[in-house]
CSV table of C-alpha atoms in Angstrom, one decimal:
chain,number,residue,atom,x,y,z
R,1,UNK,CA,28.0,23.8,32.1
R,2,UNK,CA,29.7,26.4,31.0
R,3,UNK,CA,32.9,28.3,32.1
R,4,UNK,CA,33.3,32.1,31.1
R,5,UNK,CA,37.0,33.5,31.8
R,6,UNK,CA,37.4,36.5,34.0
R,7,UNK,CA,36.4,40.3,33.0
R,8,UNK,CA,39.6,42.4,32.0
R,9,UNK,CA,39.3,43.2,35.4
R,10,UNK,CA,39.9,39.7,37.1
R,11,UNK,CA,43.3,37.9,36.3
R,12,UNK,CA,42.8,34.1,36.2
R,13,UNK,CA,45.7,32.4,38.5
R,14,UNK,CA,46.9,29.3,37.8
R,15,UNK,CA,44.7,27.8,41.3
R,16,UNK,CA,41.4,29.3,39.7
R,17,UNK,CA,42.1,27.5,36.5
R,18,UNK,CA,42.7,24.1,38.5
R,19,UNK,CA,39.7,25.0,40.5
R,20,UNK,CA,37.8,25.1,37.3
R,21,UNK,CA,39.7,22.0,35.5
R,22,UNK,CA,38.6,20.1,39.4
R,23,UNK,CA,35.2,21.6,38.7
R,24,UNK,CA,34.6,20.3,35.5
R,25,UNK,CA,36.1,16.4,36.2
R,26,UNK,CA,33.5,15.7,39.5
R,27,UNK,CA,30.8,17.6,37.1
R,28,UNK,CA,31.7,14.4,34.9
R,29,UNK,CA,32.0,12.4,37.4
R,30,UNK,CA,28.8,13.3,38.9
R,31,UNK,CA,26.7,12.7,35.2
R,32,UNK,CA,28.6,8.7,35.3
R,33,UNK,CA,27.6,8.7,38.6
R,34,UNK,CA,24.0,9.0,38.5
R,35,UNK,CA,23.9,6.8,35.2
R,36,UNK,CA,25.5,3.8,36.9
R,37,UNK,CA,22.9,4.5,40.0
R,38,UNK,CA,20.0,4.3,37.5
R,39,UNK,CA,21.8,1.1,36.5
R,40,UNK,CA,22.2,-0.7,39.6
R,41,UNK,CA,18.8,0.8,41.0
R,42,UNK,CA,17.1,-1.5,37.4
R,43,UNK,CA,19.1,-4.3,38.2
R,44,UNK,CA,17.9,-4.3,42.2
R,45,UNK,CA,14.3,-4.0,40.6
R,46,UNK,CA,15.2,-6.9,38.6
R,47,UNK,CA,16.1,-9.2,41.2
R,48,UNK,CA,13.4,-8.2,43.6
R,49,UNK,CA,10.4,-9.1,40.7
R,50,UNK,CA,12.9,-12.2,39.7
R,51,UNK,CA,12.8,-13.5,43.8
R,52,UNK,CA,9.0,-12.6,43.9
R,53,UNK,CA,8.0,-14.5,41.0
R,54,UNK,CA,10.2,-17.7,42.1
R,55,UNK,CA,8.0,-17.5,45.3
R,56,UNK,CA,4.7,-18.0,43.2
R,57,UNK,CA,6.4,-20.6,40.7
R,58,UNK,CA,5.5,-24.1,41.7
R,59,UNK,CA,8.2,-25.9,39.5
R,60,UNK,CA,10.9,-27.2,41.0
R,61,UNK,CA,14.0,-26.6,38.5
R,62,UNK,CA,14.7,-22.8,37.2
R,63,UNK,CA,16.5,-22.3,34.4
R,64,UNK,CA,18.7,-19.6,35.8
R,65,UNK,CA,20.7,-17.4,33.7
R,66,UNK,CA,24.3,-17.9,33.8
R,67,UNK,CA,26.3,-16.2,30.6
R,68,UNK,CA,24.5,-16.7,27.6
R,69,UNK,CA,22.5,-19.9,28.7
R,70,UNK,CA,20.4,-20.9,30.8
R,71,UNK,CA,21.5,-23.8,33.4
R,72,UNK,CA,18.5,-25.6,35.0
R,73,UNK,CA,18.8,-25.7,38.3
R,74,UNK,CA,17.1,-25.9,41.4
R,75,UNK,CA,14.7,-23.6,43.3
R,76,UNK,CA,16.7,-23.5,46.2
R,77,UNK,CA,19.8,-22.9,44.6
R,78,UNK,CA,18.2,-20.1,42.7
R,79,UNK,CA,17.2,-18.2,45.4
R,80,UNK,CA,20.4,-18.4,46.9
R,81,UNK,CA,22.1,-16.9,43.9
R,82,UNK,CA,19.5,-14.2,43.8
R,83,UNK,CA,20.1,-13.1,47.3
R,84,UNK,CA,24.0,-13.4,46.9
R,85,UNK,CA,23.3,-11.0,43.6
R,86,UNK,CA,20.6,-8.8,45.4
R,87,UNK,CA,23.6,-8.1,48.6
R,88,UNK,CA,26.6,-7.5,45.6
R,89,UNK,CA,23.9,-5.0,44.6
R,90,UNK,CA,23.1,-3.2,47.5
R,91,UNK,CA,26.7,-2.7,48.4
R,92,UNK,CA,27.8,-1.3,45.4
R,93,UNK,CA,24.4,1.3,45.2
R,94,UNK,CA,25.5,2.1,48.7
R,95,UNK,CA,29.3,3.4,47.5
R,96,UNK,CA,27.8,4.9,44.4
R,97,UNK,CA,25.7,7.4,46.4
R,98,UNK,CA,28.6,7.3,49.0
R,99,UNK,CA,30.5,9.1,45.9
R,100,UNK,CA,27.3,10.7,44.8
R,101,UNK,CA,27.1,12.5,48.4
R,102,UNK,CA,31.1,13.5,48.5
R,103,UNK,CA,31.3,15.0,44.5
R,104,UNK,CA,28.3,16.9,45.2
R,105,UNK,CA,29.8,18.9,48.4
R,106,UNK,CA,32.8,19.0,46.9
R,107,UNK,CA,31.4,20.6,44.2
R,108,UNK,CA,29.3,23.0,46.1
R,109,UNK,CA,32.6,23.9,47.6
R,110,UNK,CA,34.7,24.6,44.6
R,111,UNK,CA,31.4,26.5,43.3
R,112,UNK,CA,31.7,29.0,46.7
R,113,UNK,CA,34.9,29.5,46.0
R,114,UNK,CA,34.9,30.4,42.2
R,115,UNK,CA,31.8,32.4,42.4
R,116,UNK,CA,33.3,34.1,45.2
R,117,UNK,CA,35.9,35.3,42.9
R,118,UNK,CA,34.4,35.5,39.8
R,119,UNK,CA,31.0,36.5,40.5
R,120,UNK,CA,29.1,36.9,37.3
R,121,UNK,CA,32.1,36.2,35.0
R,122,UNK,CA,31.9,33.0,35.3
R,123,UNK,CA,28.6,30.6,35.0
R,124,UNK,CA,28.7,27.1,36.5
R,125,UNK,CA,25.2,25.9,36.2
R,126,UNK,CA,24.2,23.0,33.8
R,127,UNK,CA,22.7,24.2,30.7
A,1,UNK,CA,52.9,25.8,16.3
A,2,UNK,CA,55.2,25.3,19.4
A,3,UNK,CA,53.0,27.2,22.2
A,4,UNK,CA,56.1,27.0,24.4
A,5,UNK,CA,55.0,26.9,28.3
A,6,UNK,CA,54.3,29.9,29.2
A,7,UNK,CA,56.2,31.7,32.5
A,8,UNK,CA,53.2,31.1,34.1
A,9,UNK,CA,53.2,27.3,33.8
A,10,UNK,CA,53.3,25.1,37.0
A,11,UNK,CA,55.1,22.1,36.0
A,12,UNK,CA,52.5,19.6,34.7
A,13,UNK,CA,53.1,17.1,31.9
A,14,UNK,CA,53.8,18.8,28.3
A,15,UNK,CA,51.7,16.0,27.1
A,16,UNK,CA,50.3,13.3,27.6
A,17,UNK,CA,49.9,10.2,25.0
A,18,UNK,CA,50.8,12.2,22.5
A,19,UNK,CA,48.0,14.8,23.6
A,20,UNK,CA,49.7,18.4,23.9
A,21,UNK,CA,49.3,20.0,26.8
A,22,UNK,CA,47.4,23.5,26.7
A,23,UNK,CA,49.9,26.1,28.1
A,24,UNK,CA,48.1,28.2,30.9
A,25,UNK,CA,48.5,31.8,30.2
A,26,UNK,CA,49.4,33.8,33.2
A,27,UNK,CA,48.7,37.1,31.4
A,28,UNK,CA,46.9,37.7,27.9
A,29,UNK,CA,49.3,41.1,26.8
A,30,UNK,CA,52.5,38.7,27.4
A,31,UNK,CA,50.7,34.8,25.8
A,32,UNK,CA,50.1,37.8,22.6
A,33,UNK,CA,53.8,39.0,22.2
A,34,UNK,CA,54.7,35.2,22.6
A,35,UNK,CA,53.1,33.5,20.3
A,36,UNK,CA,53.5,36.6,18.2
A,37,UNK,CA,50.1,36.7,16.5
A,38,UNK,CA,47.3,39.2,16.7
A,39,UNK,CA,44.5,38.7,18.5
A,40,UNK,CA,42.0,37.1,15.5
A,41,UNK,CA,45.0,34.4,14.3
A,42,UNK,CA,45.6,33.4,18.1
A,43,UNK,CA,41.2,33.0,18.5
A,44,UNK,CA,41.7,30.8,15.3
A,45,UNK,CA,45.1,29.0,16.4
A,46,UNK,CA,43.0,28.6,19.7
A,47,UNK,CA,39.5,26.8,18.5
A,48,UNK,CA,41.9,24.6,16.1
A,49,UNK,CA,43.3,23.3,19.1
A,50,UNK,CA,39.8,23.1,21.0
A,51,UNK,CA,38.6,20.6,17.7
A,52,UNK,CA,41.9,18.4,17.7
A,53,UNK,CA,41.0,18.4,21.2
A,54,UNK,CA,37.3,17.4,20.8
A,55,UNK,CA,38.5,14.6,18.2
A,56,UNK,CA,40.8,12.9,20.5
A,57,UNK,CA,38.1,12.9,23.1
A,58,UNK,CA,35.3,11.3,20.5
A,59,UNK,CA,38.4,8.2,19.5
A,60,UNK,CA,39.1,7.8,23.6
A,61,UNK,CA,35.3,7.5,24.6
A,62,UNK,CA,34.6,5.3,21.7
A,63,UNK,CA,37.4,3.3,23.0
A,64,UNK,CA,35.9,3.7,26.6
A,65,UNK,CA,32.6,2.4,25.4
A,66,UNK,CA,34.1,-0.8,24.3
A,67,UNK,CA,36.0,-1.8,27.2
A,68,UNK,CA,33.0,-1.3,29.1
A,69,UNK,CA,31.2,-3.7,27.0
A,70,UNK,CA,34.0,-6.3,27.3
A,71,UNK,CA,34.2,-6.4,31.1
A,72,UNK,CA,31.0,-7.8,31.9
A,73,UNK,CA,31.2,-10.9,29.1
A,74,UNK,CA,34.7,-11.3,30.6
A,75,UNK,CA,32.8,-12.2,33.8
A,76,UNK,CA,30.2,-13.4,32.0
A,77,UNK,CA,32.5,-16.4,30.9
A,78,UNK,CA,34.3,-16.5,34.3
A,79,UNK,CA,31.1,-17.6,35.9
A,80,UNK,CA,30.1,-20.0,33.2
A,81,UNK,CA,33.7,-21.6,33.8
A,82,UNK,CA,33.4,-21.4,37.8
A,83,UNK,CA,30.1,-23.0,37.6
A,84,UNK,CA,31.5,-26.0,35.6
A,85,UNK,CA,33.8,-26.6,37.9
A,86,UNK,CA,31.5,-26.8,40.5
A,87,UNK,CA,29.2,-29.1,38.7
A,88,UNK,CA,32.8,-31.5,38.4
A,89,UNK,CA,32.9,-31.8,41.9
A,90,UNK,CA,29.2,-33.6,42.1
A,91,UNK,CA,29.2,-35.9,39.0
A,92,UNK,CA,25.4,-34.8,37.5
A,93,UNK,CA,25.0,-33.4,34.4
A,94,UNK,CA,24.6,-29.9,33.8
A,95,UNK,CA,21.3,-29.5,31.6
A,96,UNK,CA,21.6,-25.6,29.9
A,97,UNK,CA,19.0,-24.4,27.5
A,98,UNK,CA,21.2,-22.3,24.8
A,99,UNK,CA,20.6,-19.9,21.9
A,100,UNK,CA,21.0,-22.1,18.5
A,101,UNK,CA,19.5,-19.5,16.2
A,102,UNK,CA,17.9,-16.2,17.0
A,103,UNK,CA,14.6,-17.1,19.0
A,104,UNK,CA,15.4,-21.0,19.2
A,105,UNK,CA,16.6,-22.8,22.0
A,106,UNK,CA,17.8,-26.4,22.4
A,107,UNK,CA,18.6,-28.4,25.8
A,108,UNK,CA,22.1,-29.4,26.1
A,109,UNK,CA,23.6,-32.0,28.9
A,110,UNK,CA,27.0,-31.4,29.8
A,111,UNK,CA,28.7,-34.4,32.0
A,112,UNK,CA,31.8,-33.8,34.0
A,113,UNK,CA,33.8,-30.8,31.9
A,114,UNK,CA,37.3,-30.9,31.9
A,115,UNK,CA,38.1,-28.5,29.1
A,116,UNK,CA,36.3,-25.7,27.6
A,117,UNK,CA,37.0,-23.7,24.8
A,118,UNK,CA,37.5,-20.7,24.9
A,119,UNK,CA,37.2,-18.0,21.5
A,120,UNK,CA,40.2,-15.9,21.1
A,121,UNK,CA,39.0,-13.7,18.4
A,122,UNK,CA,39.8,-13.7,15.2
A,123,UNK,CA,38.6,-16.9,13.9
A,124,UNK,CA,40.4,-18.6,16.6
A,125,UNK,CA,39.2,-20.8,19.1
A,126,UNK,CA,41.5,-22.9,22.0
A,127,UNK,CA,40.8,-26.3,24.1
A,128,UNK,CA,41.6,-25.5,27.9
A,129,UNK,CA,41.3,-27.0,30.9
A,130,UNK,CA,39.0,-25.2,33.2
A,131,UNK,CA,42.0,-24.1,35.3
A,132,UNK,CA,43.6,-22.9,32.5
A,133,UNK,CA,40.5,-21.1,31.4
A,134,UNK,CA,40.0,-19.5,34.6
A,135,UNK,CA,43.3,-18.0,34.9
A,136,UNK,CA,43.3,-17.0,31.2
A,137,UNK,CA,39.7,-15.2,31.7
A,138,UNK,CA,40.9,-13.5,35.3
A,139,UNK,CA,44.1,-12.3,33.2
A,140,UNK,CA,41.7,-10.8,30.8
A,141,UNK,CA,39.8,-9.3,33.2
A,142,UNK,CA,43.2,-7.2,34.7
A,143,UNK,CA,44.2,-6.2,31.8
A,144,UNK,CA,40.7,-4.7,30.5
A,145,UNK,CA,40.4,-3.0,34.4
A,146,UNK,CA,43.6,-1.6,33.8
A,147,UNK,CA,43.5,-0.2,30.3
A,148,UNK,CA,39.9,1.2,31.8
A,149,UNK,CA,41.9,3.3,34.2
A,150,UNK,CA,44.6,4.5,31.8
A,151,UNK,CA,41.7,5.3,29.8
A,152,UNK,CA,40.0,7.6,32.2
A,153,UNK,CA,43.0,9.2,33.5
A,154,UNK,CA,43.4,10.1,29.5
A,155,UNK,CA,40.0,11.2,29.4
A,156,UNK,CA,40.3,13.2,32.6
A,157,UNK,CA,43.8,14.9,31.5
A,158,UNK,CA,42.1,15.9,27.8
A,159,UNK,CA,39.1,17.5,29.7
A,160,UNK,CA,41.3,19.3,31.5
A,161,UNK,CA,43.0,20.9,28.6
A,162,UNK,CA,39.7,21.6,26.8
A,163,UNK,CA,39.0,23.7,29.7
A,164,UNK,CA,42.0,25.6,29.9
A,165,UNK,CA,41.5,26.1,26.2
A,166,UNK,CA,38.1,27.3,26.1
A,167,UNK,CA,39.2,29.4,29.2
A,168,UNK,CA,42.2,31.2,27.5
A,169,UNK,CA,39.5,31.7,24.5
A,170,UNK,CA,37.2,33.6,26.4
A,171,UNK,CA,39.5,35.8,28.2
A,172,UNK,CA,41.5,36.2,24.9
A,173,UNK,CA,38.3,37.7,23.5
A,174,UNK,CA,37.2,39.7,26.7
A,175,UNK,CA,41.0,41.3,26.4
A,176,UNK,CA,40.8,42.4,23.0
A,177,UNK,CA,37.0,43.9,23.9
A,178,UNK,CA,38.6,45.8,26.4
A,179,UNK,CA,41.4,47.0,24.4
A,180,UNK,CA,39.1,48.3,21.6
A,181,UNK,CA,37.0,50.2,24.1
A,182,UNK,CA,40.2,51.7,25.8
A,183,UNK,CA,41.4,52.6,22.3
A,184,UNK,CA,37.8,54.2,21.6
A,185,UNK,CA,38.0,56.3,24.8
A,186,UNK,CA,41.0,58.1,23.6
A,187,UNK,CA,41.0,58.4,20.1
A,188,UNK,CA,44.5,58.3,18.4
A,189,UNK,CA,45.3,61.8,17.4
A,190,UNK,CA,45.9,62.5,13.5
């Protein structure tokens, strides 16, 4: 994304320049953004074939991740965990596009208002 | 090179973390008769800046990176602790199948942990009792969240100035077009 500065015509106020500076931080934003939603989209998947293959498994102790080693422990325990892990989850994808939804119309926004005034002088698309 | 704030400056920070701030320039005629260079030395003076600028960033993202990485094996250990403790309470063994050498695994039993040690870096490792460890690990854990903020705030405030910079670049050089093709339109009598 780039940011041209105004014709000779067009004087670039102090506001513009923080509009542009605002622009630039939820464009940012917006790239960790959809990187940690990829993230905790995987990690969902995760779980989800993790709890479908303990439904098929016939053994009765898991050995269930748990910092570097794995603890055996029970079935039922396991799926517990894994449901408690699969809600954390959920809740935090649910902010993330929350965030998602508010950068992007705050970006559309500040994009109004600096196209407004700098029409072609100033680009604001990604490259 | 003292870029004093320029008239047009709203009162932000001078700097930041020993980051200078990049004055805003109201307009280019007067930032030129400032800074008292021509127009090719204050492009140069400008895109210096822009790389210092781009340095800093490269340090405080590596920097970033690594925090990043250090949070989750913070919880990591906070969960192996928590479930210990939770294992006290019922008096069985915990049986935990662990890494000895790349690719091999051997079962261990742990029975009724009241200590764990816990690696402080550097060659160090300390005996605690898993209170202890707990509180040590959840202190950890602040501190890393907190530096991560300061962090991004850093990173935030030296985007900002890059973009000012590259801003005052361009209209720097769209100025000094303009000039040239108003000095071409009336030729300078003999």
């Amino acid at each position: 994304m780039q940011q041209g500065g105004g014709s000779s015509d067009t004087e670039v106020t102090w506001e513009d320049q923080q509009n542009i500076n605002k622009f630039g931080r939820l464009n940012n934003r917006l790239h960790d953004l959809l990187d940690e939603i990829k993230i905790a989209k995987e990690t969902n998947e995760n779980l989800e074939d993790a709890s479908n293959e303990l439904i098929l498994t016939d053994e009765e102790v898991v050995r269930f991740q748990i910092g570097e080693v794995f603890a055996h422990v029970s079935k039922d325990e396991v799926e517990t965990r894994i449901d408690q892990l699969k809600e954390t989850t959920d809740k935090s994808l649910e902010k993330l596009e929350e965030e998602k939804q508010s950068i992007t119309a705050q970006m559309a926004e500040l994009k109004k208002i600096l196209y407004g005034k700098f029409k072609d002088s100033i680009n604001l698309e990604e490259d | 090179m003292a870029s004093s704030s320029s008239s047009a400056t709203a009162a932000e920070a001078t700097e930041r973390r020993g980051i200078p701030a990049a004055s805003f320039v109201g307009d280019v005629q007067t930032y030129l008769n400032q800074l008292g260079l021509d127009v090719n030395s204050t492009l140069s003076f400008l895109q210096e800046r822009l790389q210092q600028y781009k340095l800093v960033e490269m340090k405080l993202l590596a920097q970033q990176r690594d925090l990043q990485a250090k949070i989750p094996d913070i919880e990591k250990c906070l969960d192996v602790v928590s479930t210990l403790q939770a294992k006290k309470g019922t008096g069985e063994a915990l049986l935990a199948d662990f890494e000895v050498s790349e690719g091999i695994y051997s079962r261990a039993r742990i029975e009724d942990a009241d200590s764990v040690c816990l690696w402080l870096g550097a060659n160090v490792m300390l005996e605690y009792s898993c209170e202890e460890a707990n509180t040590l690990l959840r202190n950890n854990l602040e501190n890393a969240k907190a530096s991560l903020e300061v962090l991004i705030a850093d990173l935030q405030f030296l985007r900002d100035q890059v973009t000012i910079t590259q801003v005052t670049i361009a209209r720097v050089y769209n100025w000094d077009v303009h000039q040239r093709r108003a000095r071409q339109a009336t030729p300078a009598t003999a």
